[in-house]
CSV table of C-alpha atoms in Angstrom, one decimal:
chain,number,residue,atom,x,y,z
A,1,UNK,CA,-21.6,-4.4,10.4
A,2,UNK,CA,-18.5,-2.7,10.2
A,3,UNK,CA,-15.6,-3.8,7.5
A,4,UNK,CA,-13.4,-5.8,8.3
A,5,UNK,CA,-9.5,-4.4,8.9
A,6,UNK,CA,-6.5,-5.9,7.7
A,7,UNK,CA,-3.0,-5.4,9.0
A,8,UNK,CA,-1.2,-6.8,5.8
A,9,UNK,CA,2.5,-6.1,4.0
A,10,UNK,CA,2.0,-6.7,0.4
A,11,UNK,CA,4.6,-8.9,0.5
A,12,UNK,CA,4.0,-11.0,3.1
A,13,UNK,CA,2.9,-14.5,1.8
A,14,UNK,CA,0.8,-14.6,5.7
A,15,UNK,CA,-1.0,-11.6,4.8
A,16,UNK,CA,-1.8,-12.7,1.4
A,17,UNK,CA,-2.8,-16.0,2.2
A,18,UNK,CA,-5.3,-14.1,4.6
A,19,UNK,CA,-6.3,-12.2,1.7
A,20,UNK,CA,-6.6,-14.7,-0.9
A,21,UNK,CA,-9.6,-16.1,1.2
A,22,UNK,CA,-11.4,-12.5,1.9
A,23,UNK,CA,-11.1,-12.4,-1.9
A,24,UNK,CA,-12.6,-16.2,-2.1
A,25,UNK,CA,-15.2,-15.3,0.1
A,26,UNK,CA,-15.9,-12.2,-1.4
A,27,UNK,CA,-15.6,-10.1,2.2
A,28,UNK,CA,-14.4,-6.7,1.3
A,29,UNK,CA,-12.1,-5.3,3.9
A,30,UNK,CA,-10.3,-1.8,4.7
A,31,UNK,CA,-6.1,-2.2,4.2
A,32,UNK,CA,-4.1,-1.1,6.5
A,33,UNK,CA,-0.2,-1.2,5.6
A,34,UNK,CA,2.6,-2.3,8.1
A,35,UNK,CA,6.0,-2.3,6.1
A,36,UNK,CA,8.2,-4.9,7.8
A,37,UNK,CA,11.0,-2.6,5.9
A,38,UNK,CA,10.5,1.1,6.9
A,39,UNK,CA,11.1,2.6,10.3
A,40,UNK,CA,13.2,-0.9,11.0
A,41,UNK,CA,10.4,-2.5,11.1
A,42,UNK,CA,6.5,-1.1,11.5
A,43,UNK,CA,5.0,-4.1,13.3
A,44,UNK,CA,7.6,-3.3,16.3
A,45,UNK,CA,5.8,-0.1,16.9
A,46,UNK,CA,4.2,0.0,20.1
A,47,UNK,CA,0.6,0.6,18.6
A,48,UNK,CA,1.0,-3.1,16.3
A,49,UNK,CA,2.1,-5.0,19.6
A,50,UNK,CA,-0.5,-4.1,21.4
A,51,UNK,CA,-2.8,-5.7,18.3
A,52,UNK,CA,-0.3,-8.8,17.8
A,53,UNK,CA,2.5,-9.2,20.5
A,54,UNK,CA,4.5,-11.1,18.1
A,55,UNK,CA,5.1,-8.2,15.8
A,56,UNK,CA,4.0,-10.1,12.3
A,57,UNK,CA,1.3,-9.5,9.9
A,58,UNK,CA,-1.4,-10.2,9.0
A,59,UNK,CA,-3.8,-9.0,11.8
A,60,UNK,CA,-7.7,-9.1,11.0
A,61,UNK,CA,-10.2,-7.1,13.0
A,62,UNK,CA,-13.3,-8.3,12.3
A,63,UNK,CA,-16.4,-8.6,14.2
A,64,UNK,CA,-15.2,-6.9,17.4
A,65,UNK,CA,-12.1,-9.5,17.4
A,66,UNK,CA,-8.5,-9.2,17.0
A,67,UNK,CA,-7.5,-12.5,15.1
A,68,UNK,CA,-4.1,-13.2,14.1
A,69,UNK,CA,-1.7,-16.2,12.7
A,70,UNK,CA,-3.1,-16.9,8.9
A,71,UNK,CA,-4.4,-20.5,9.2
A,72,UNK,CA,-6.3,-19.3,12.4
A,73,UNK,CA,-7.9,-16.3,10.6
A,74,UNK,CA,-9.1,-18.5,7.4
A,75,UNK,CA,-10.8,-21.3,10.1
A,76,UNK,CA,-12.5,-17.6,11.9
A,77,UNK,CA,-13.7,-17.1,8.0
A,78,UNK,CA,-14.4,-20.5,7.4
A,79,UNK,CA,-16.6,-21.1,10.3
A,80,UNK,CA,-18.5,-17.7,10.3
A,81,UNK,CA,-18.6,-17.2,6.3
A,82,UNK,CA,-18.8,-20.4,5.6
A,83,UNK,CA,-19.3,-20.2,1.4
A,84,UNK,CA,-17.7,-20.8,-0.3
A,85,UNK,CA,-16.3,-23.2,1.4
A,86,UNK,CA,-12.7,-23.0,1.5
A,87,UNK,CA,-12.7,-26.9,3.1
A,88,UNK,CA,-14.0,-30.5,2.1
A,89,UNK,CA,-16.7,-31.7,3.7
A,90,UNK,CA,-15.0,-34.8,4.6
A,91,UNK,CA,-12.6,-35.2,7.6
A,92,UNK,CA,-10.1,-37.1,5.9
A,93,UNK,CA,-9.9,-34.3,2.9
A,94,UNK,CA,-10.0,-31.8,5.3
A,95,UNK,CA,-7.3,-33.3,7.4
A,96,UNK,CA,-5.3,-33.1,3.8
A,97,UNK,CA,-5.7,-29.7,2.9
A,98,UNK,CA,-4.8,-28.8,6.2
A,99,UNK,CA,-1.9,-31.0,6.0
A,100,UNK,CA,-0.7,-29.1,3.1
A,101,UNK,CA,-1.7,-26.1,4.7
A,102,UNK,CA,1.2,-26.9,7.8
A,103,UNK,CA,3.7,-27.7,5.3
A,104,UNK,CA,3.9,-24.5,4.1
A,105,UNK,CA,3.0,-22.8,7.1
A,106,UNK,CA,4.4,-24.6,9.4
A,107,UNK,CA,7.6,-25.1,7.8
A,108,UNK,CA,8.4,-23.8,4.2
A,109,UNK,CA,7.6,-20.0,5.4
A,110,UNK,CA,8.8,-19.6,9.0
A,111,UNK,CA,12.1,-20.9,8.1
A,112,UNK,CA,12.8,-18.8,4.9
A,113,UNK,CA,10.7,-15.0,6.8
A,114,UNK,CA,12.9,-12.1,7.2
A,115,UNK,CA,13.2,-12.4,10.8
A,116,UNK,CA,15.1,-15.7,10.3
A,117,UNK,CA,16.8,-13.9,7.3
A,118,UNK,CA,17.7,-11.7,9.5
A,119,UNK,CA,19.6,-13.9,12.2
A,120,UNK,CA,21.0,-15.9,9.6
A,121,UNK,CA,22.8,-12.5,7.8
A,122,UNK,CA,24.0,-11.3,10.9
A,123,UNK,CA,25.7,-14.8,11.9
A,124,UNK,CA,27.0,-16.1,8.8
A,125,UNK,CA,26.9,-13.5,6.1
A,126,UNK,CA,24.0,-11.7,3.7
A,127,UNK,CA,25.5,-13.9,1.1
A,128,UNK,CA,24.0,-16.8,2.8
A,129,UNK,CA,20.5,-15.9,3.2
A,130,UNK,CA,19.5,-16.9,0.2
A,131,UNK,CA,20.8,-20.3,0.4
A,132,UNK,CA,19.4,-20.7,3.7
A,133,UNK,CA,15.8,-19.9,2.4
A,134,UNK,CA,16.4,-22.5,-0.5
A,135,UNK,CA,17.3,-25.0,1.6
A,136,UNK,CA,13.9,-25.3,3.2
A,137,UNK,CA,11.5,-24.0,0.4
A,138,UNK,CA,13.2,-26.6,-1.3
A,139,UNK,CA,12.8,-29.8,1.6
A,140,UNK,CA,9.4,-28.7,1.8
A,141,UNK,CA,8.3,-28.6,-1.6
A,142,UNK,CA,10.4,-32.0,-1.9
A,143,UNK,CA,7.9,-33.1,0.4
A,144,UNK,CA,4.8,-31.6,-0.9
A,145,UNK,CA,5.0,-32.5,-4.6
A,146,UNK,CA,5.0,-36.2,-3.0
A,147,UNK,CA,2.0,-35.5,-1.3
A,148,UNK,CA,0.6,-33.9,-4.0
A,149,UNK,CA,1.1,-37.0,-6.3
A,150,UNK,CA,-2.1,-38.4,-4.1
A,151,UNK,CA,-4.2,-35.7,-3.5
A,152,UNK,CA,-4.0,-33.7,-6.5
A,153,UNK,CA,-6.7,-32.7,-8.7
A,154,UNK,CA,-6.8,-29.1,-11.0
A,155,UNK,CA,-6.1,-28.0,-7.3
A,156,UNK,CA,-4.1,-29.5,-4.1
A,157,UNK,CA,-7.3,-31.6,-3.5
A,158,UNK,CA,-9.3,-32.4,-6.1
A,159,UNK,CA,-10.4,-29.8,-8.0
A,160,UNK,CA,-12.0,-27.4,-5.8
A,161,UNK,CA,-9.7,-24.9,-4.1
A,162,UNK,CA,-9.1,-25.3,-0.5
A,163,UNK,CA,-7.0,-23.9,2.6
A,164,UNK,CA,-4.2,-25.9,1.2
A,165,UNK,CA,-4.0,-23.8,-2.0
A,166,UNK,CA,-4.5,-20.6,-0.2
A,167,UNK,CA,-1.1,-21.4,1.6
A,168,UNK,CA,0.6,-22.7,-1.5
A,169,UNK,CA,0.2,-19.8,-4.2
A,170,UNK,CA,2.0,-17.3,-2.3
A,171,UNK,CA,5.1,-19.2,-1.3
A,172,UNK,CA,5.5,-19.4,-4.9
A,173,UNK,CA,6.9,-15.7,-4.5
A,174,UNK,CA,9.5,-16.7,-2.1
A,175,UNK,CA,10.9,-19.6,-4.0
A,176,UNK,CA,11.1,-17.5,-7.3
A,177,UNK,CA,12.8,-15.1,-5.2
A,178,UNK,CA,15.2,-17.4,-3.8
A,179,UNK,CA,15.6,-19.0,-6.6
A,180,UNK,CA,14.5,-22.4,-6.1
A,181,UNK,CA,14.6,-24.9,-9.0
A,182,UNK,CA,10.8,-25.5,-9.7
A,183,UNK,CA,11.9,-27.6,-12.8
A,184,UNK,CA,12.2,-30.5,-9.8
A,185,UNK,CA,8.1,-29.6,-8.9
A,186,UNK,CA,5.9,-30.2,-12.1
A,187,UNK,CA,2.6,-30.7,-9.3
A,188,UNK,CA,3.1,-28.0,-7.4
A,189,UNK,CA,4.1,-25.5,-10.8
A,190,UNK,CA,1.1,-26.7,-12.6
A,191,UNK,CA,-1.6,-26.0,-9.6
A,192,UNK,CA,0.1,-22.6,-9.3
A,193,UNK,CA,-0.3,-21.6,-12.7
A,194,UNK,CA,-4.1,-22.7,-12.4
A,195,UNK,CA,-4.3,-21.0,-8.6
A,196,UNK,CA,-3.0,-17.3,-10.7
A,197,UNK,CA,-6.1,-17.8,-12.9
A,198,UNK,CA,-8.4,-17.4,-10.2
A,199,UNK,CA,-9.8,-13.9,-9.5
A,200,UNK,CA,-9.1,-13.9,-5.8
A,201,UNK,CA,-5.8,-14.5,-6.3
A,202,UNK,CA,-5.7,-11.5,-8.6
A,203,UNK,CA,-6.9,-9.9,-6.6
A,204,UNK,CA,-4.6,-10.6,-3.6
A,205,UNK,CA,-1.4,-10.5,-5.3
A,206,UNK,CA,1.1,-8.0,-3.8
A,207,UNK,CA,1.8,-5.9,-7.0
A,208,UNK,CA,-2.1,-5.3,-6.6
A,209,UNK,CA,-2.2,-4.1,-3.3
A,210,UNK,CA,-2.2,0.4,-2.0
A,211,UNK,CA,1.1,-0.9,0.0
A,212,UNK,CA,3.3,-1.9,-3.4
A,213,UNK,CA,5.5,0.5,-4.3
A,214,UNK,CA,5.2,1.9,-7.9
A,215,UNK,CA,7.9,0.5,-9.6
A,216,UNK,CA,6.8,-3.1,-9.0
A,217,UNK,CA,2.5,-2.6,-9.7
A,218,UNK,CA,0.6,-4.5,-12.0
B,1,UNK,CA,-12.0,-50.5,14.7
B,2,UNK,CA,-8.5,-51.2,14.3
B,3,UNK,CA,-6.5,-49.1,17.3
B,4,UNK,CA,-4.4,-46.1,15.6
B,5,UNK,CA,-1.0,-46.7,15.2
B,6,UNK,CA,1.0,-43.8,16.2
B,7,UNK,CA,4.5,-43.4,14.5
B,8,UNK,CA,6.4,-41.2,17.3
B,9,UNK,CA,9.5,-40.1,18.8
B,10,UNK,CA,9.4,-40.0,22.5
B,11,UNK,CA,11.3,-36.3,22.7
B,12,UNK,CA,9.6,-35.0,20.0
B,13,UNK,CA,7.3,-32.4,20.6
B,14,UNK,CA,4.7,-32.3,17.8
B,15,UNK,CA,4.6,-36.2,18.3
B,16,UNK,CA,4.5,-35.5,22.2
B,17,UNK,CA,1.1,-33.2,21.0
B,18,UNK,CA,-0.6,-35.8,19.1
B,19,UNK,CA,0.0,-38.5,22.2
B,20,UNK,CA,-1.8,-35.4,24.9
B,21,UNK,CA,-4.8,-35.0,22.2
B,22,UNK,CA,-5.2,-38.8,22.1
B,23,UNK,CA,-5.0,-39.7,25.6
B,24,UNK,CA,-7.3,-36.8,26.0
B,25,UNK,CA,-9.7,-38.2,24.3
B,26,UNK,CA,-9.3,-41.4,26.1
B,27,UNK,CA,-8.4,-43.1,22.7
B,28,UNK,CA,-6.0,-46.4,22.9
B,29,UNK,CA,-3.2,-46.6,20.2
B,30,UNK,CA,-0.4,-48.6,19.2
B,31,UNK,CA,3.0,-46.7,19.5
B,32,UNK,CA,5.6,-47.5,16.7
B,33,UNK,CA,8.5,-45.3,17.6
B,34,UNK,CA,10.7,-43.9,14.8
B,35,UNK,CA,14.3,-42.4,16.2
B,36,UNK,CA,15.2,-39.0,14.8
B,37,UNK,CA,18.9,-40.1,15.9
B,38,UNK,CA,19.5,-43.9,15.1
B,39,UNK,CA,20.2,-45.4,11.7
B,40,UNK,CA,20.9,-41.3,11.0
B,41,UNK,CA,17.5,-40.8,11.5
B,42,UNK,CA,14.7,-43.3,11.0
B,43,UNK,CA,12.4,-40.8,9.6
B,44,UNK,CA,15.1,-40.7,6.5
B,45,UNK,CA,14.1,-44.4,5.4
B,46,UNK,CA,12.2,-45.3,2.2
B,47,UNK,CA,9.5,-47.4,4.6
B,48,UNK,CA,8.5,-44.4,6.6
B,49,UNK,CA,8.8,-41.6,3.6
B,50,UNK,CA,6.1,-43.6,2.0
B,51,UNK,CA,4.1,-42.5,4.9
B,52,UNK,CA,5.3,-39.1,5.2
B,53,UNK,CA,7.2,-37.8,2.2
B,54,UNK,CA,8.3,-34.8,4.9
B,55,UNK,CA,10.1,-37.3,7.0
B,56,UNK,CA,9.1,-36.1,10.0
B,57,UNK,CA,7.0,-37.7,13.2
B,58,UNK,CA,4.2,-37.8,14.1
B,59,UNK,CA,1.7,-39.8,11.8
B,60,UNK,CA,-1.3,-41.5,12.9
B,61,UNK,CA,-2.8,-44.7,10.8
B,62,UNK,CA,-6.8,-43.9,11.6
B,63,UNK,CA,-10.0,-45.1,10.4
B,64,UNK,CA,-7.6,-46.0,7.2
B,65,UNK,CA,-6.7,-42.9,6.3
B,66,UNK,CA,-2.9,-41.8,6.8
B,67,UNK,CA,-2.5,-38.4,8.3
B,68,UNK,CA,0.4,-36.1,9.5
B,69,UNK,CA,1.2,-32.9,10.8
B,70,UNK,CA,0.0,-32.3,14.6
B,71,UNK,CA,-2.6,-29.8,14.4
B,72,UNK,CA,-4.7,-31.5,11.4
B,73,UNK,CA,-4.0,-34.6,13.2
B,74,UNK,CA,-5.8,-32.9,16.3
B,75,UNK,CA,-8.5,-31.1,14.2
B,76,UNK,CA,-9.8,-34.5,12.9
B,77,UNK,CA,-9.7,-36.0,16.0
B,78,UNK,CA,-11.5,-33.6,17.5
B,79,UNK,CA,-13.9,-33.7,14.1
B,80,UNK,CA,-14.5,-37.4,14.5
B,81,UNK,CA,-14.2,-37.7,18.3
B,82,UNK,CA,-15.9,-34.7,19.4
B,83,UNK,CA,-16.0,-35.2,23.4
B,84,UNK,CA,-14.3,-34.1,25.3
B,85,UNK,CA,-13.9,-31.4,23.1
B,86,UNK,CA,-10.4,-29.3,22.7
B,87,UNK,CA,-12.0,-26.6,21.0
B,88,UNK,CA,-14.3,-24.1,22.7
B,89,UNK,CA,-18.1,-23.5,21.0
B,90,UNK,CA,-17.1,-19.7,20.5
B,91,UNK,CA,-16.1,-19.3,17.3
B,92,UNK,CA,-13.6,-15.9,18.6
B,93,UNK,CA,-12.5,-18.5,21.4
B,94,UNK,CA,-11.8,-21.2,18.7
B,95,UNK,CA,-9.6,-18.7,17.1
B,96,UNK,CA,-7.6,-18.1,19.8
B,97,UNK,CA,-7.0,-21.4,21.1
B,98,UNK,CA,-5.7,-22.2,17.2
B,99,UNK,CA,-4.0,-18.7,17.2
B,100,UNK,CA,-1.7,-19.6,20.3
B,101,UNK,CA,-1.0,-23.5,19.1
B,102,UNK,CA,0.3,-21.9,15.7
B,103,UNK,CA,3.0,-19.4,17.6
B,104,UNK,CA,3.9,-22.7,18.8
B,105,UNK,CA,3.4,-24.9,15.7
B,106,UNK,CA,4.6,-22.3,13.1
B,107,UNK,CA,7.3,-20.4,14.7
B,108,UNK,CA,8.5,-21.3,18.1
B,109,UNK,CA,8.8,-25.3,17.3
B,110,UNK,CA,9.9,-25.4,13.6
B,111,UNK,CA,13.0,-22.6,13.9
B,112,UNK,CA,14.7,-24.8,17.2
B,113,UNK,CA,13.8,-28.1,15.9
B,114,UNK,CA,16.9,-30.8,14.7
B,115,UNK,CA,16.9,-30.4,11.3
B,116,UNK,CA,17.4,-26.8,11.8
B,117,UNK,CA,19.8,-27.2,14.5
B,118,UNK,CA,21.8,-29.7,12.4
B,119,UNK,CA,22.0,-26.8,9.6
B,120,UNK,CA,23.1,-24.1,11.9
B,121,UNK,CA,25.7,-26.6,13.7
B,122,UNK,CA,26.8,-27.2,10.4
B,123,UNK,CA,27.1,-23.1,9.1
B,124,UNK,CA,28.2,-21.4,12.9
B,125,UNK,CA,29.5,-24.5,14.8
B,126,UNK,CA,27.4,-26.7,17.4
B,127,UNK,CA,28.6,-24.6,20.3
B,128,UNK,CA,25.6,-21.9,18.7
B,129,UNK,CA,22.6,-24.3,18.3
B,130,UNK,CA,21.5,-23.8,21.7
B,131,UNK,CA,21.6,-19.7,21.4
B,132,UNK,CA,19.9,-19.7,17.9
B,133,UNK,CA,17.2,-22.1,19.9
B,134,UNK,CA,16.7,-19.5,22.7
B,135,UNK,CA,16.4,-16.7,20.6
B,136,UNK,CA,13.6,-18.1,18.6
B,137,UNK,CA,12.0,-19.7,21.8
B,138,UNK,CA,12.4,-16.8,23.7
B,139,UNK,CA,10.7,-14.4,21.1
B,140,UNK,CA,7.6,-16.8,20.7
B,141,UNK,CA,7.4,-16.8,24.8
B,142,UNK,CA,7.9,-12.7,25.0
B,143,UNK,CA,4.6,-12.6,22.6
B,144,UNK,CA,2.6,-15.7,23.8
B,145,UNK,CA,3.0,-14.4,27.8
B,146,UNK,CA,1.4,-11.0,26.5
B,147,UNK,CA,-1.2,-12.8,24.2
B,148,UNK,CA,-2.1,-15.0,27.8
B,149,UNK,CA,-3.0,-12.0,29.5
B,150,UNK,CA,-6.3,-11.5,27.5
B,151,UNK,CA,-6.9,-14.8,27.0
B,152,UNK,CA,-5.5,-17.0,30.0
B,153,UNK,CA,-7.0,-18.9,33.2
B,154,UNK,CA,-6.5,-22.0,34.9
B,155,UNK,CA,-5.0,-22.9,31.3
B,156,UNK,CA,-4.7,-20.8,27.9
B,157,UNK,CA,-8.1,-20.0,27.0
B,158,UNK,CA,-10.0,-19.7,30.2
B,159,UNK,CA,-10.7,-23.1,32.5
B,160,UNK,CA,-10.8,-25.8,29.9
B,161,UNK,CA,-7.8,-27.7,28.3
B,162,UNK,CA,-7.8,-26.8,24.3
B,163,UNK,CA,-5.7,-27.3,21.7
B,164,UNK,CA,-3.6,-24.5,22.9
B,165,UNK,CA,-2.7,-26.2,26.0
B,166,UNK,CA,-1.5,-29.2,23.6
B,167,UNK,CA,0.9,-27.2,21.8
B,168,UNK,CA,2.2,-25.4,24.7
B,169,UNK,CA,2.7,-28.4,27.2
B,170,UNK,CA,5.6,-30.3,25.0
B,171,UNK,CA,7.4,-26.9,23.9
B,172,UNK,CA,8.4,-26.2,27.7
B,173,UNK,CA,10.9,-29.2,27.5
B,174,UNK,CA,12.7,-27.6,24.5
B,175,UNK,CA,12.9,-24.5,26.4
B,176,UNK,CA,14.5,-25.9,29.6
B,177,UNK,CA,16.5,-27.9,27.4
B,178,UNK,CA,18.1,-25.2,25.5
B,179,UNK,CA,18.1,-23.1,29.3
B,180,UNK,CA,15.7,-20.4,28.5
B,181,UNK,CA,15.0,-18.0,31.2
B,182,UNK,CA,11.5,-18.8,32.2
B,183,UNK,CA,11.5,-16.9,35.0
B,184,UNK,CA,10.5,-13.5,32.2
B,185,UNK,CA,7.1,-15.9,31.9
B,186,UNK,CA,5.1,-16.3,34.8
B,187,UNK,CA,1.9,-16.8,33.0
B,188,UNK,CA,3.0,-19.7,30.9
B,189,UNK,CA,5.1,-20.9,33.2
B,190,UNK,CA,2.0,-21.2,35.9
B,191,UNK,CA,-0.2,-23.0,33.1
B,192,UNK,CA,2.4,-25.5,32.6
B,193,UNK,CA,2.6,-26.1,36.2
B,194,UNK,CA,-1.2,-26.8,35.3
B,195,UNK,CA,-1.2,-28.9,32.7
B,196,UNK,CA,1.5,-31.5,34.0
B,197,UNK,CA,-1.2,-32.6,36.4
B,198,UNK,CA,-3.4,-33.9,34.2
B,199,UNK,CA,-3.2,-37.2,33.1
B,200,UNK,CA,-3.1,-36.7,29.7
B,201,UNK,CA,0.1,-34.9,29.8
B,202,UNK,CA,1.5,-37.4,32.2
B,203,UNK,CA,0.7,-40.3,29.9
B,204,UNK,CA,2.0,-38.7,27.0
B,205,UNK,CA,5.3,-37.1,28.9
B,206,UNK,CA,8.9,-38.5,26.8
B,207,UNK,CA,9.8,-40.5,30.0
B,208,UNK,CA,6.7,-42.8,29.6
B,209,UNK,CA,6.9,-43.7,26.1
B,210,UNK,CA,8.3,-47.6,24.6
B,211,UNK,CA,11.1,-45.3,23.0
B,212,UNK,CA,12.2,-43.6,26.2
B,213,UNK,CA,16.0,-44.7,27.1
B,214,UNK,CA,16.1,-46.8,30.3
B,215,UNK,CA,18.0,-43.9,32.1
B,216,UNK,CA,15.6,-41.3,31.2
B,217,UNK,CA,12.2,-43.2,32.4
B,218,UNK,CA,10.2,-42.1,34.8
């Protein structure tokens, strides 16, 4: 069977969550860069929109598909390489990690992405695109460290890891970035620091990854 | 079995997702309605961020567990009440049905919803919430009417209603509301058409809900 390809940006926390479960899984994969920076933009070329009309990464080929959106891709994995599992086996658990999984990718990320960056820069100043992006990294971790308080083990839930971590570790990136206070977040700080143990998300990180420029490489 | 108890807001659309998936399945619920506009928003008081710490709606009370976000909502219903089913068996079919409900779920929905509308009123002035909705409404549309070219029939994946459908029913209100030009989307536009004669989607349509002004009702 041929490899799977990945359309990923190292520093895209989509792409990375999408690699943080080929890395669980142990799936080895070709890489196949598309900066969001150079050439204003690589996944507007016309070659990437006919993979993924709506120009963002990640984008997995993999058995004769064309999968995109992460959560998406991760159920594809999960379902079709199921171990390690990277849900509960109950529906309730699994409807938590999944929960924590929207929270994040349903709100935390699209609102703080470049594209919204973007908008935000051009209507009211670059100087406010960074307090934009705190804003909702920092309502949605609000949210999520009381969410946490119920469901957390060494991980999100319990103490295996789960979808729910795979979305979590890399927004970390953003909020450093940005600056969020993650004094306010003891949950969510301490099951990062355990997630950046864990070999597949060594493996994923974006100072790991062909795409990373030198300066900024492990 | 205690009936569900659905904590909703008749206009909202990830609440208005939840209501299709359960009357799809033909389940019977209590409706508890939670404004996003009185009190300042009911989803702000300490009874309901005990239920969801992310203050928003919906959240279904089920088989004693507490759940939130749509999509997990819908991916344990369909879980624990299989038939009829709003997945395909396929498992590349599966991922596309999920990949078209997340352009919905994770970009289109979260960047036009009220709490982001209420920042960017705030920042640029109200007379630009409804442009910063069409742009983000507008770009999800421009890539989901391309995606719906491979994938579409009588609805978004082939003949059968999936969770797809769900996500993209609701979403066509926001976009007439904030005037977007649907005559660019033929596809989606026809599959709405679709959907809105189903009963589900009548059932669950704002202007039959408990919550739905007097004026408004159908």
């Amino acid at each position: 069977m041929a490899r799977p390809i990945l359309y990923t940006y190292f520093r895209s926390s989509a792409s990375w969550r999408v690699r943080v479960a080929l890395a669980y899984k142990g799936l080895e994969y070709e890489s196949r860069p598309i900066s969001l920076i150079k050439d204003g933009g690589q996944q507007k070329s016309a070659e990437y929109t006919a993979l993924n009309p709506l120009q963002q990464v990640p984008c997995l080929i993999i058995d004769g598909a064309t999968l995109t959106q992460s959560l998406p891709i991760i159920e594809y994995l999960e379902e079709t390489r199921p171990n390690p599992p990277l849900l509960p086996k109950d529906p309730v658990l699994r409807a938590k990690a999944r929960q924590i999984a929207e929270i994040i990718n349903a709100f935390t990320q699209p609102l703080s992405n470049l594209a919204v960056q973007a908008v935000v820069g051009e209507w009211c100043g670059n100087d406010k695109k960074g307090e934009w992006a705190r804003i909702w990294i920092d309502r949605g971790f609000t949210g999520l460290e009381k969410v946490l308080e119920k469901t957390a083990g060494k991980y999100c839930i319990g103490d295996e890891i789960t979808i729910a971590d795979v979305a979590l570790g890399p927004q970390i990136f953003n909020a450093n970035r940005f600056k969020v206070d993650m004094t306010k977040f003891p949950i969510i700080s301490r099951i990062v620091e355990e997630l950046y143990k864990h070999e597949a998300f060594k493996a994923a990180d974006p100072s790991r990854q062909p795409d990373c420029p030198e300066e900024l490489r492990a």
